[in-house]
CSV table of C-alpha atoms and ligand atoms in Angstrom, one decimal:
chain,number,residue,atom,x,y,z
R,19,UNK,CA,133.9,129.7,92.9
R,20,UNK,CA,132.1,130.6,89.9
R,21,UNK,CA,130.0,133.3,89.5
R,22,UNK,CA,126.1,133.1,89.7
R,23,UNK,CA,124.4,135.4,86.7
R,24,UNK,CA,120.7,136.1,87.5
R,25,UNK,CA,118.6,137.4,84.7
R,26,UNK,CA,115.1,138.7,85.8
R,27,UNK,CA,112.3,141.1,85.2
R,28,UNK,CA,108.6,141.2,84.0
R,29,UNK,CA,107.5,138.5,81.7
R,30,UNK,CA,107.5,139.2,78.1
R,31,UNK,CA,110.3,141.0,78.3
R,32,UNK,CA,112.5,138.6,76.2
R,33,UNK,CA,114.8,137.6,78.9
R,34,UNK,CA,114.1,134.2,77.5
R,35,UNK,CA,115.7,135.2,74.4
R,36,UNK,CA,118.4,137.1,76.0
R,37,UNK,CA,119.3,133.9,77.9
R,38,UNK,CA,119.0,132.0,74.6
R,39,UNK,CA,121.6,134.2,72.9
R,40,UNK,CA,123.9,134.3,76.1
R,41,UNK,CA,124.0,130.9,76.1
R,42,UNK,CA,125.1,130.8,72.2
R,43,UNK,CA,128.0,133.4,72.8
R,44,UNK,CA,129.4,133.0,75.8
R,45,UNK,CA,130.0,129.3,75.6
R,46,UNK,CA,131.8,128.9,79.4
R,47,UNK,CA,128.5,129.3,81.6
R,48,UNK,CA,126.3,126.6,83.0
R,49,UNK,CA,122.0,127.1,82.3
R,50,UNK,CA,120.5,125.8,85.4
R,51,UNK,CA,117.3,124.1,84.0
R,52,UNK,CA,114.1,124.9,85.9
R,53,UNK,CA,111.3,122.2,87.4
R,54,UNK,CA,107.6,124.1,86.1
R,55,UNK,CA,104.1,122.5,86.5
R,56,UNK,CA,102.9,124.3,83.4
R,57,UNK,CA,102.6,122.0,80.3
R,58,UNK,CA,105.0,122.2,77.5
R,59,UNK,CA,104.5,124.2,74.8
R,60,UNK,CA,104.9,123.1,71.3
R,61,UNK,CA,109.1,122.3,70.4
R,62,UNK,CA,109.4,122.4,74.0
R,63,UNK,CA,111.8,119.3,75.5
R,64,UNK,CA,111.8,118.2,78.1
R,65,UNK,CA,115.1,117.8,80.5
R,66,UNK,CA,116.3,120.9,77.9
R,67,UNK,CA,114.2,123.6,78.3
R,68,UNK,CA,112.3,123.0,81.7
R,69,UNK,CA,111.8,119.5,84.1
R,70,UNK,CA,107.7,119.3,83.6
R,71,UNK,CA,106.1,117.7,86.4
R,72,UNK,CA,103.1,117.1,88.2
R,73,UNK,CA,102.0,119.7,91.5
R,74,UNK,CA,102.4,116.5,93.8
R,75,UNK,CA,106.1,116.2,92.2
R,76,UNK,CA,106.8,119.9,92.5
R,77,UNK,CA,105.7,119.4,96.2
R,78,UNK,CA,108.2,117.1,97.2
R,79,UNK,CA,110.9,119.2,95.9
R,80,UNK,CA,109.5,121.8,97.9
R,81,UNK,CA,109.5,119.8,101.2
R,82,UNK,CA,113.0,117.9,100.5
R,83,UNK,CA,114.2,121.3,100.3
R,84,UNK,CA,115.9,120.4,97.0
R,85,UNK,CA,114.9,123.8,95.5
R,86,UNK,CA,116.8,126.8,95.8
R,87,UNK,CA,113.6,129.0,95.1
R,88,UNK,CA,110.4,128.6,94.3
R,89,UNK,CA,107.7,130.8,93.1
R,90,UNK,CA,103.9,130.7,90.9
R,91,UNK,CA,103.4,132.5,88.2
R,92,UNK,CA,100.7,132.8,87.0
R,93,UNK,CA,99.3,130.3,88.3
R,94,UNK,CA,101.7,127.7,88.4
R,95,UNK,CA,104.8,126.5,90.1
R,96,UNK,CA,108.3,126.8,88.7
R,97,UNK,CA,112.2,126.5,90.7
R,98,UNK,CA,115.3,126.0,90.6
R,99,UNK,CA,117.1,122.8,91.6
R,100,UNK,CA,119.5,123.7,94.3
R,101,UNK,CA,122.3,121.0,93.9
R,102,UNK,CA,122.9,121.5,90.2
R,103,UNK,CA,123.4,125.5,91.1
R,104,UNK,CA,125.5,124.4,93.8
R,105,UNK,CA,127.4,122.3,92.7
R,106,UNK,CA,128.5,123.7,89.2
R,107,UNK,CA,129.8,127.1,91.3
R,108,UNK,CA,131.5,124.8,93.4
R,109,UNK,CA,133.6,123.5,90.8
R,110,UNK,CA,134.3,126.9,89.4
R,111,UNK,CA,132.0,126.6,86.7
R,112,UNK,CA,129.5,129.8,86.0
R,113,UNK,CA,125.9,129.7,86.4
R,114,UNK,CA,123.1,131.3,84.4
R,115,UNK,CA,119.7,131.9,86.0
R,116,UNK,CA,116.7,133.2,83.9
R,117,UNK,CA,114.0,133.3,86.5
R,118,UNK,CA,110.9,135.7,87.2
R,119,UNK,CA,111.5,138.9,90.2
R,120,UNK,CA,109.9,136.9,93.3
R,121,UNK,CA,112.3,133.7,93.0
R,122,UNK,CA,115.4,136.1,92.5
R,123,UNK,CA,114.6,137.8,95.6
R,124,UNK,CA,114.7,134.8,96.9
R,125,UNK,CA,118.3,134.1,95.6
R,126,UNK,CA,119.7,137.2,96.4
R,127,UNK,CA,119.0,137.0,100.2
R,128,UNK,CA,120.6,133.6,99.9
R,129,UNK,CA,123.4,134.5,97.6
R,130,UNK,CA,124.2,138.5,97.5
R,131,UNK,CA,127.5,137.9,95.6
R,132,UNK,CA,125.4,137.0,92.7
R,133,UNK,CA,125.3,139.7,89.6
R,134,UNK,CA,121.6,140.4,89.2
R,135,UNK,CA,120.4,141.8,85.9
R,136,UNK,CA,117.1,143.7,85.3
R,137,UNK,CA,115.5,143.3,81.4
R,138,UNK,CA,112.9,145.9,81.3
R,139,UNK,CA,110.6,146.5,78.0
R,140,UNK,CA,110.8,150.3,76.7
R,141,UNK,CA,107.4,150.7,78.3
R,142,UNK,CA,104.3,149.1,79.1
R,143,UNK,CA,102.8,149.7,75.6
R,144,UNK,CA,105.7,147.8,74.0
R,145,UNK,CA,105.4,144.8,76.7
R,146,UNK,CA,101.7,144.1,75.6
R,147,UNK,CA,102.3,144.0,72.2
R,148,UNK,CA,105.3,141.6,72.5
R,149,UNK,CA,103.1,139.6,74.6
R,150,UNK,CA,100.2,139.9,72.0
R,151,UNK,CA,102.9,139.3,69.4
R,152,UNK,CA,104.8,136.1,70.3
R,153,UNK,CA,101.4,134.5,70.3
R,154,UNK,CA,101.9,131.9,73.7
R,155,UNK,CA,99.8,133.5,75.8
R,156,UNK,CA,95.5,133.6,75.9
R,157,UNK,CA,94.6,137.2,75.8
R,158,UNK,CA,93.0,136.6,79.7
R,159,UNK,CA,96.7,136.0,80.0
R,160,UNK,CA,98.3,139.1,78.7
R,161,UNK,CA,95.7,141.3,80.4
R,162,UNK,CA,96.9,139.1,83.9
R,163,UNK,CA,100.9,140.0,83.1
R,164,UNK,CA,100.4,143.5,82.1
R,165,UNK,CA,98.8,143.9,85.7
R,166,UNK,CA,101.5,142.0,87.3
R,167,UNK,CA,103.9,144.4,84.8
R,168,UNK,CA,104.1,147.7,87.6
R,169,UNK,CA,104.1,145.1,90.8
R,170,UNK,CA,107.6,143.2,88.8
R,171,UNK,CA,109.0,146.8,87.7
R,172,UNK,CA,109.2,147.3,91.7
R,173,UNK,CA,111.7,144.9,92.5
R,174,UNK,CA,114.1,146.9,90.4
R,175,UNK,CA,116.2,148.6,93.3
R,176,UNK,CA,117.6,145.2,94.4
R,177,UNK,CA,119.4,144.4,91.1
R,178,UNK,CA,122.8,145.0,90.0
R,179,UNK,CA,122.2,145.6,86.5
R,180,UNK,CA,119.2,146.9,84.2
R,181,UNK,CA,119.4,146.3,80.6
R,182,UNK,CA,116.1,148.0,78.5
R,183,UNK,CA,115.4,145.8,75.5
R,184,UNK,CA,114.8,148.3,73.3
R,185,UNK,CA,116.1,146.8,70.5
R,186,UNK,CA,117.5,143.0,71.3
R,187,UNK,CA,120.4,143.0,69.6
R,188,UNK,CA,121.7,145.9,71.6
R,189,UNK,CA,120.3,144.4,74.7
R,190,UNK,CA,122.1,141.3,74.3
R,191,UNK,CA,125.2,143.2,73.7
R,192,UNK,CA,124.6,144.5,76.9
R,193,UNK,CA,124.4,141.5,78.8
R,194,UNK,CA,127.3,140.2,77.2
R,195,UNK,CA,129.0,142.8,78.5
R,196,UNK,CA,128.0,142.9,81.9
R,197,UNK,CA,129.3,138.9,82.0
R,198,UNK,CA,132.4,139.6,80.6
R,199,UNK,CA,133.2,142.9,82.8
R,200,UNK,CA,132.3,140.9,85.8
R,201,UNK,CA,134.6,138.0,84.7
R,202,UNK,CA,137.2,140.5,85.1
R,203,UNK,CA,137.0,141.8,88.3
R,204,UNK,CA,140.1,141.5,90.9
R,205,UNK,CA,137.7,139.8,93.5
R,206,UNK,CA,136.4,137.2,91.0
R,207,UNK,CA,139.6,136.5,89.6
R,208,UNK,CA,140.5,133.4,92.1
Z,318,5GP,P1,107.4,130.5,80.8
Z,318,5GP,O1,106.3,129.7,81.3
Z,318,5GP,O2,107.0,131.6,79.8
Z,318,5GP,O3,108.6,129.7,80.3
Z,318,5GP,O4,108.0,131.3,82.1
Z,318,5GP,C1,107.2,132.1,82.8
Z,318,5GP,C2,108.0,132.9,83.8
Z,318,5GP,O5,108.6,132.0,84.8
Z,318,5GP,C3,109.2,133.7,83.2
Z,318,5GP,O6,109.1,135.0,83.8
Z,318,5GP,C4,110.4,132.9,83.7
Z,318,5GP,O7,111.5,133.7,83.8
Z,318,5GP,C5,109.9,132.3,85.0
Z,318,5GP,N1,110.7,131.2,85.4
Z,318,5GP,C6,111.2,130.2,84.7
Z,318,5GP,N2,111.9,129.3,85.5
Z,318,5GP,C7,111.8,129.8,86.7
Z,318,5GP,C8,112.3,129.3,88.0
Z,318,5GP,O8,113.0,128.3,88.1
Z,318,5GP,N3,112.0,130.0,89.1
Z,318,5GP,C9,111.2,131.2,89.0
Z,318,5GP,N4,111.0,131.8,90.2
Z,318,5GP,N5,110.8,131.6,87.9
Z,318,5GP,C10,111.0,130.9,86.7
């Protein structure tokens, strides 16, 4: 079996980049590709970054069961195809997940062997100027995730890992790290 790497925590945080630079250096692990009903941002394609579809499309993933969670944020819907995930640990193959705190709850009471890792800002200061910063997000949205920012930091306890990103470079080293360390362990080495 391969092993299933979860990357979560509040959004803004940069896990997005983190995954991103994951995904350049440690070239043996698998990006499972999300479904979202949000529209695509600008450079955004699709099939790479996310599968954009319509709420009645999202629904029928939902009811065929073909997602292996599910959660809105922020007002809209966003999962995880199940078979891909599956499948690819199957075959021996790791997985990367880079999903918000509610749907990896929802992974880890399905899939505790997972390695769950936290990305946390240095503080709640830092988070709304990244979010004010990177320039995606409506100021109606920043004020919405910096009052979702103390509800996310409480899922914390369930995770494995928790990398602050401080300073990204560092972080990234981090997570790196934590893959490689875990690729290493007597139990995973079947
Ligand atoms: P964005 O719209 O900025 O790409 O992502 C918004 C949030 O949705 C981020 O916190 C991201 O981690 C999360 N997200 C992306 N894909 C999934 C998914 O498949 N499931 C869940 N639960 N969250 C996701």
């Amino acid at each position: 079996m391969g092993i299933l790497f979860v990357i979560s925590g509040p959004s803004g945080v940069g896990k997005g980049t983190i995954r991103e630079a994951l995904l350049a250096r440690v070239g043996d692990i698998e990006d499972s590709i999300s479904a979202t009903t949000r529209e695509p941002r600008s450079g955004e394609i699709p099939g790479k970054d996310y599968f954009f579809m319509s709420d009645l499309d999202f629904g029928k993933l939902v009811e065929q069961d073909m997602l292996l969670e599910w959660a809105e944020v922020y007002g809209k819907f966003y999962g995880t195809p199940r078979e891909f995930v599956m499948k690819t640990l199957a075959e021996g193959r790791d997985v990367l997940l880079e999903i918000d705190v509610q749907g990896a709850r929802q992974v880890k009471a399905k899939m505790p062997e997972g390695v769950y890792i936290f990305i946390s800002p240095p503080s709640a200061e830092e988070l709304e100027a990244r979010l004010k910063d990177r320039g995606k997000d409506s100021l109606e949205s920043i004020e919405r995730r910096m009052k979702s920012f103390l509800d996310e930091m409480s899922y914390l306890p369930g995770y494995n890992y928790e990398v602050v990103n401080d300073e990204l470079e560092t972080a990234i080293h981090k997570v790196v790290s934590i893959v490689t360390a875990e690729r290493c362990r007597i139990q995973n080495k079947d």
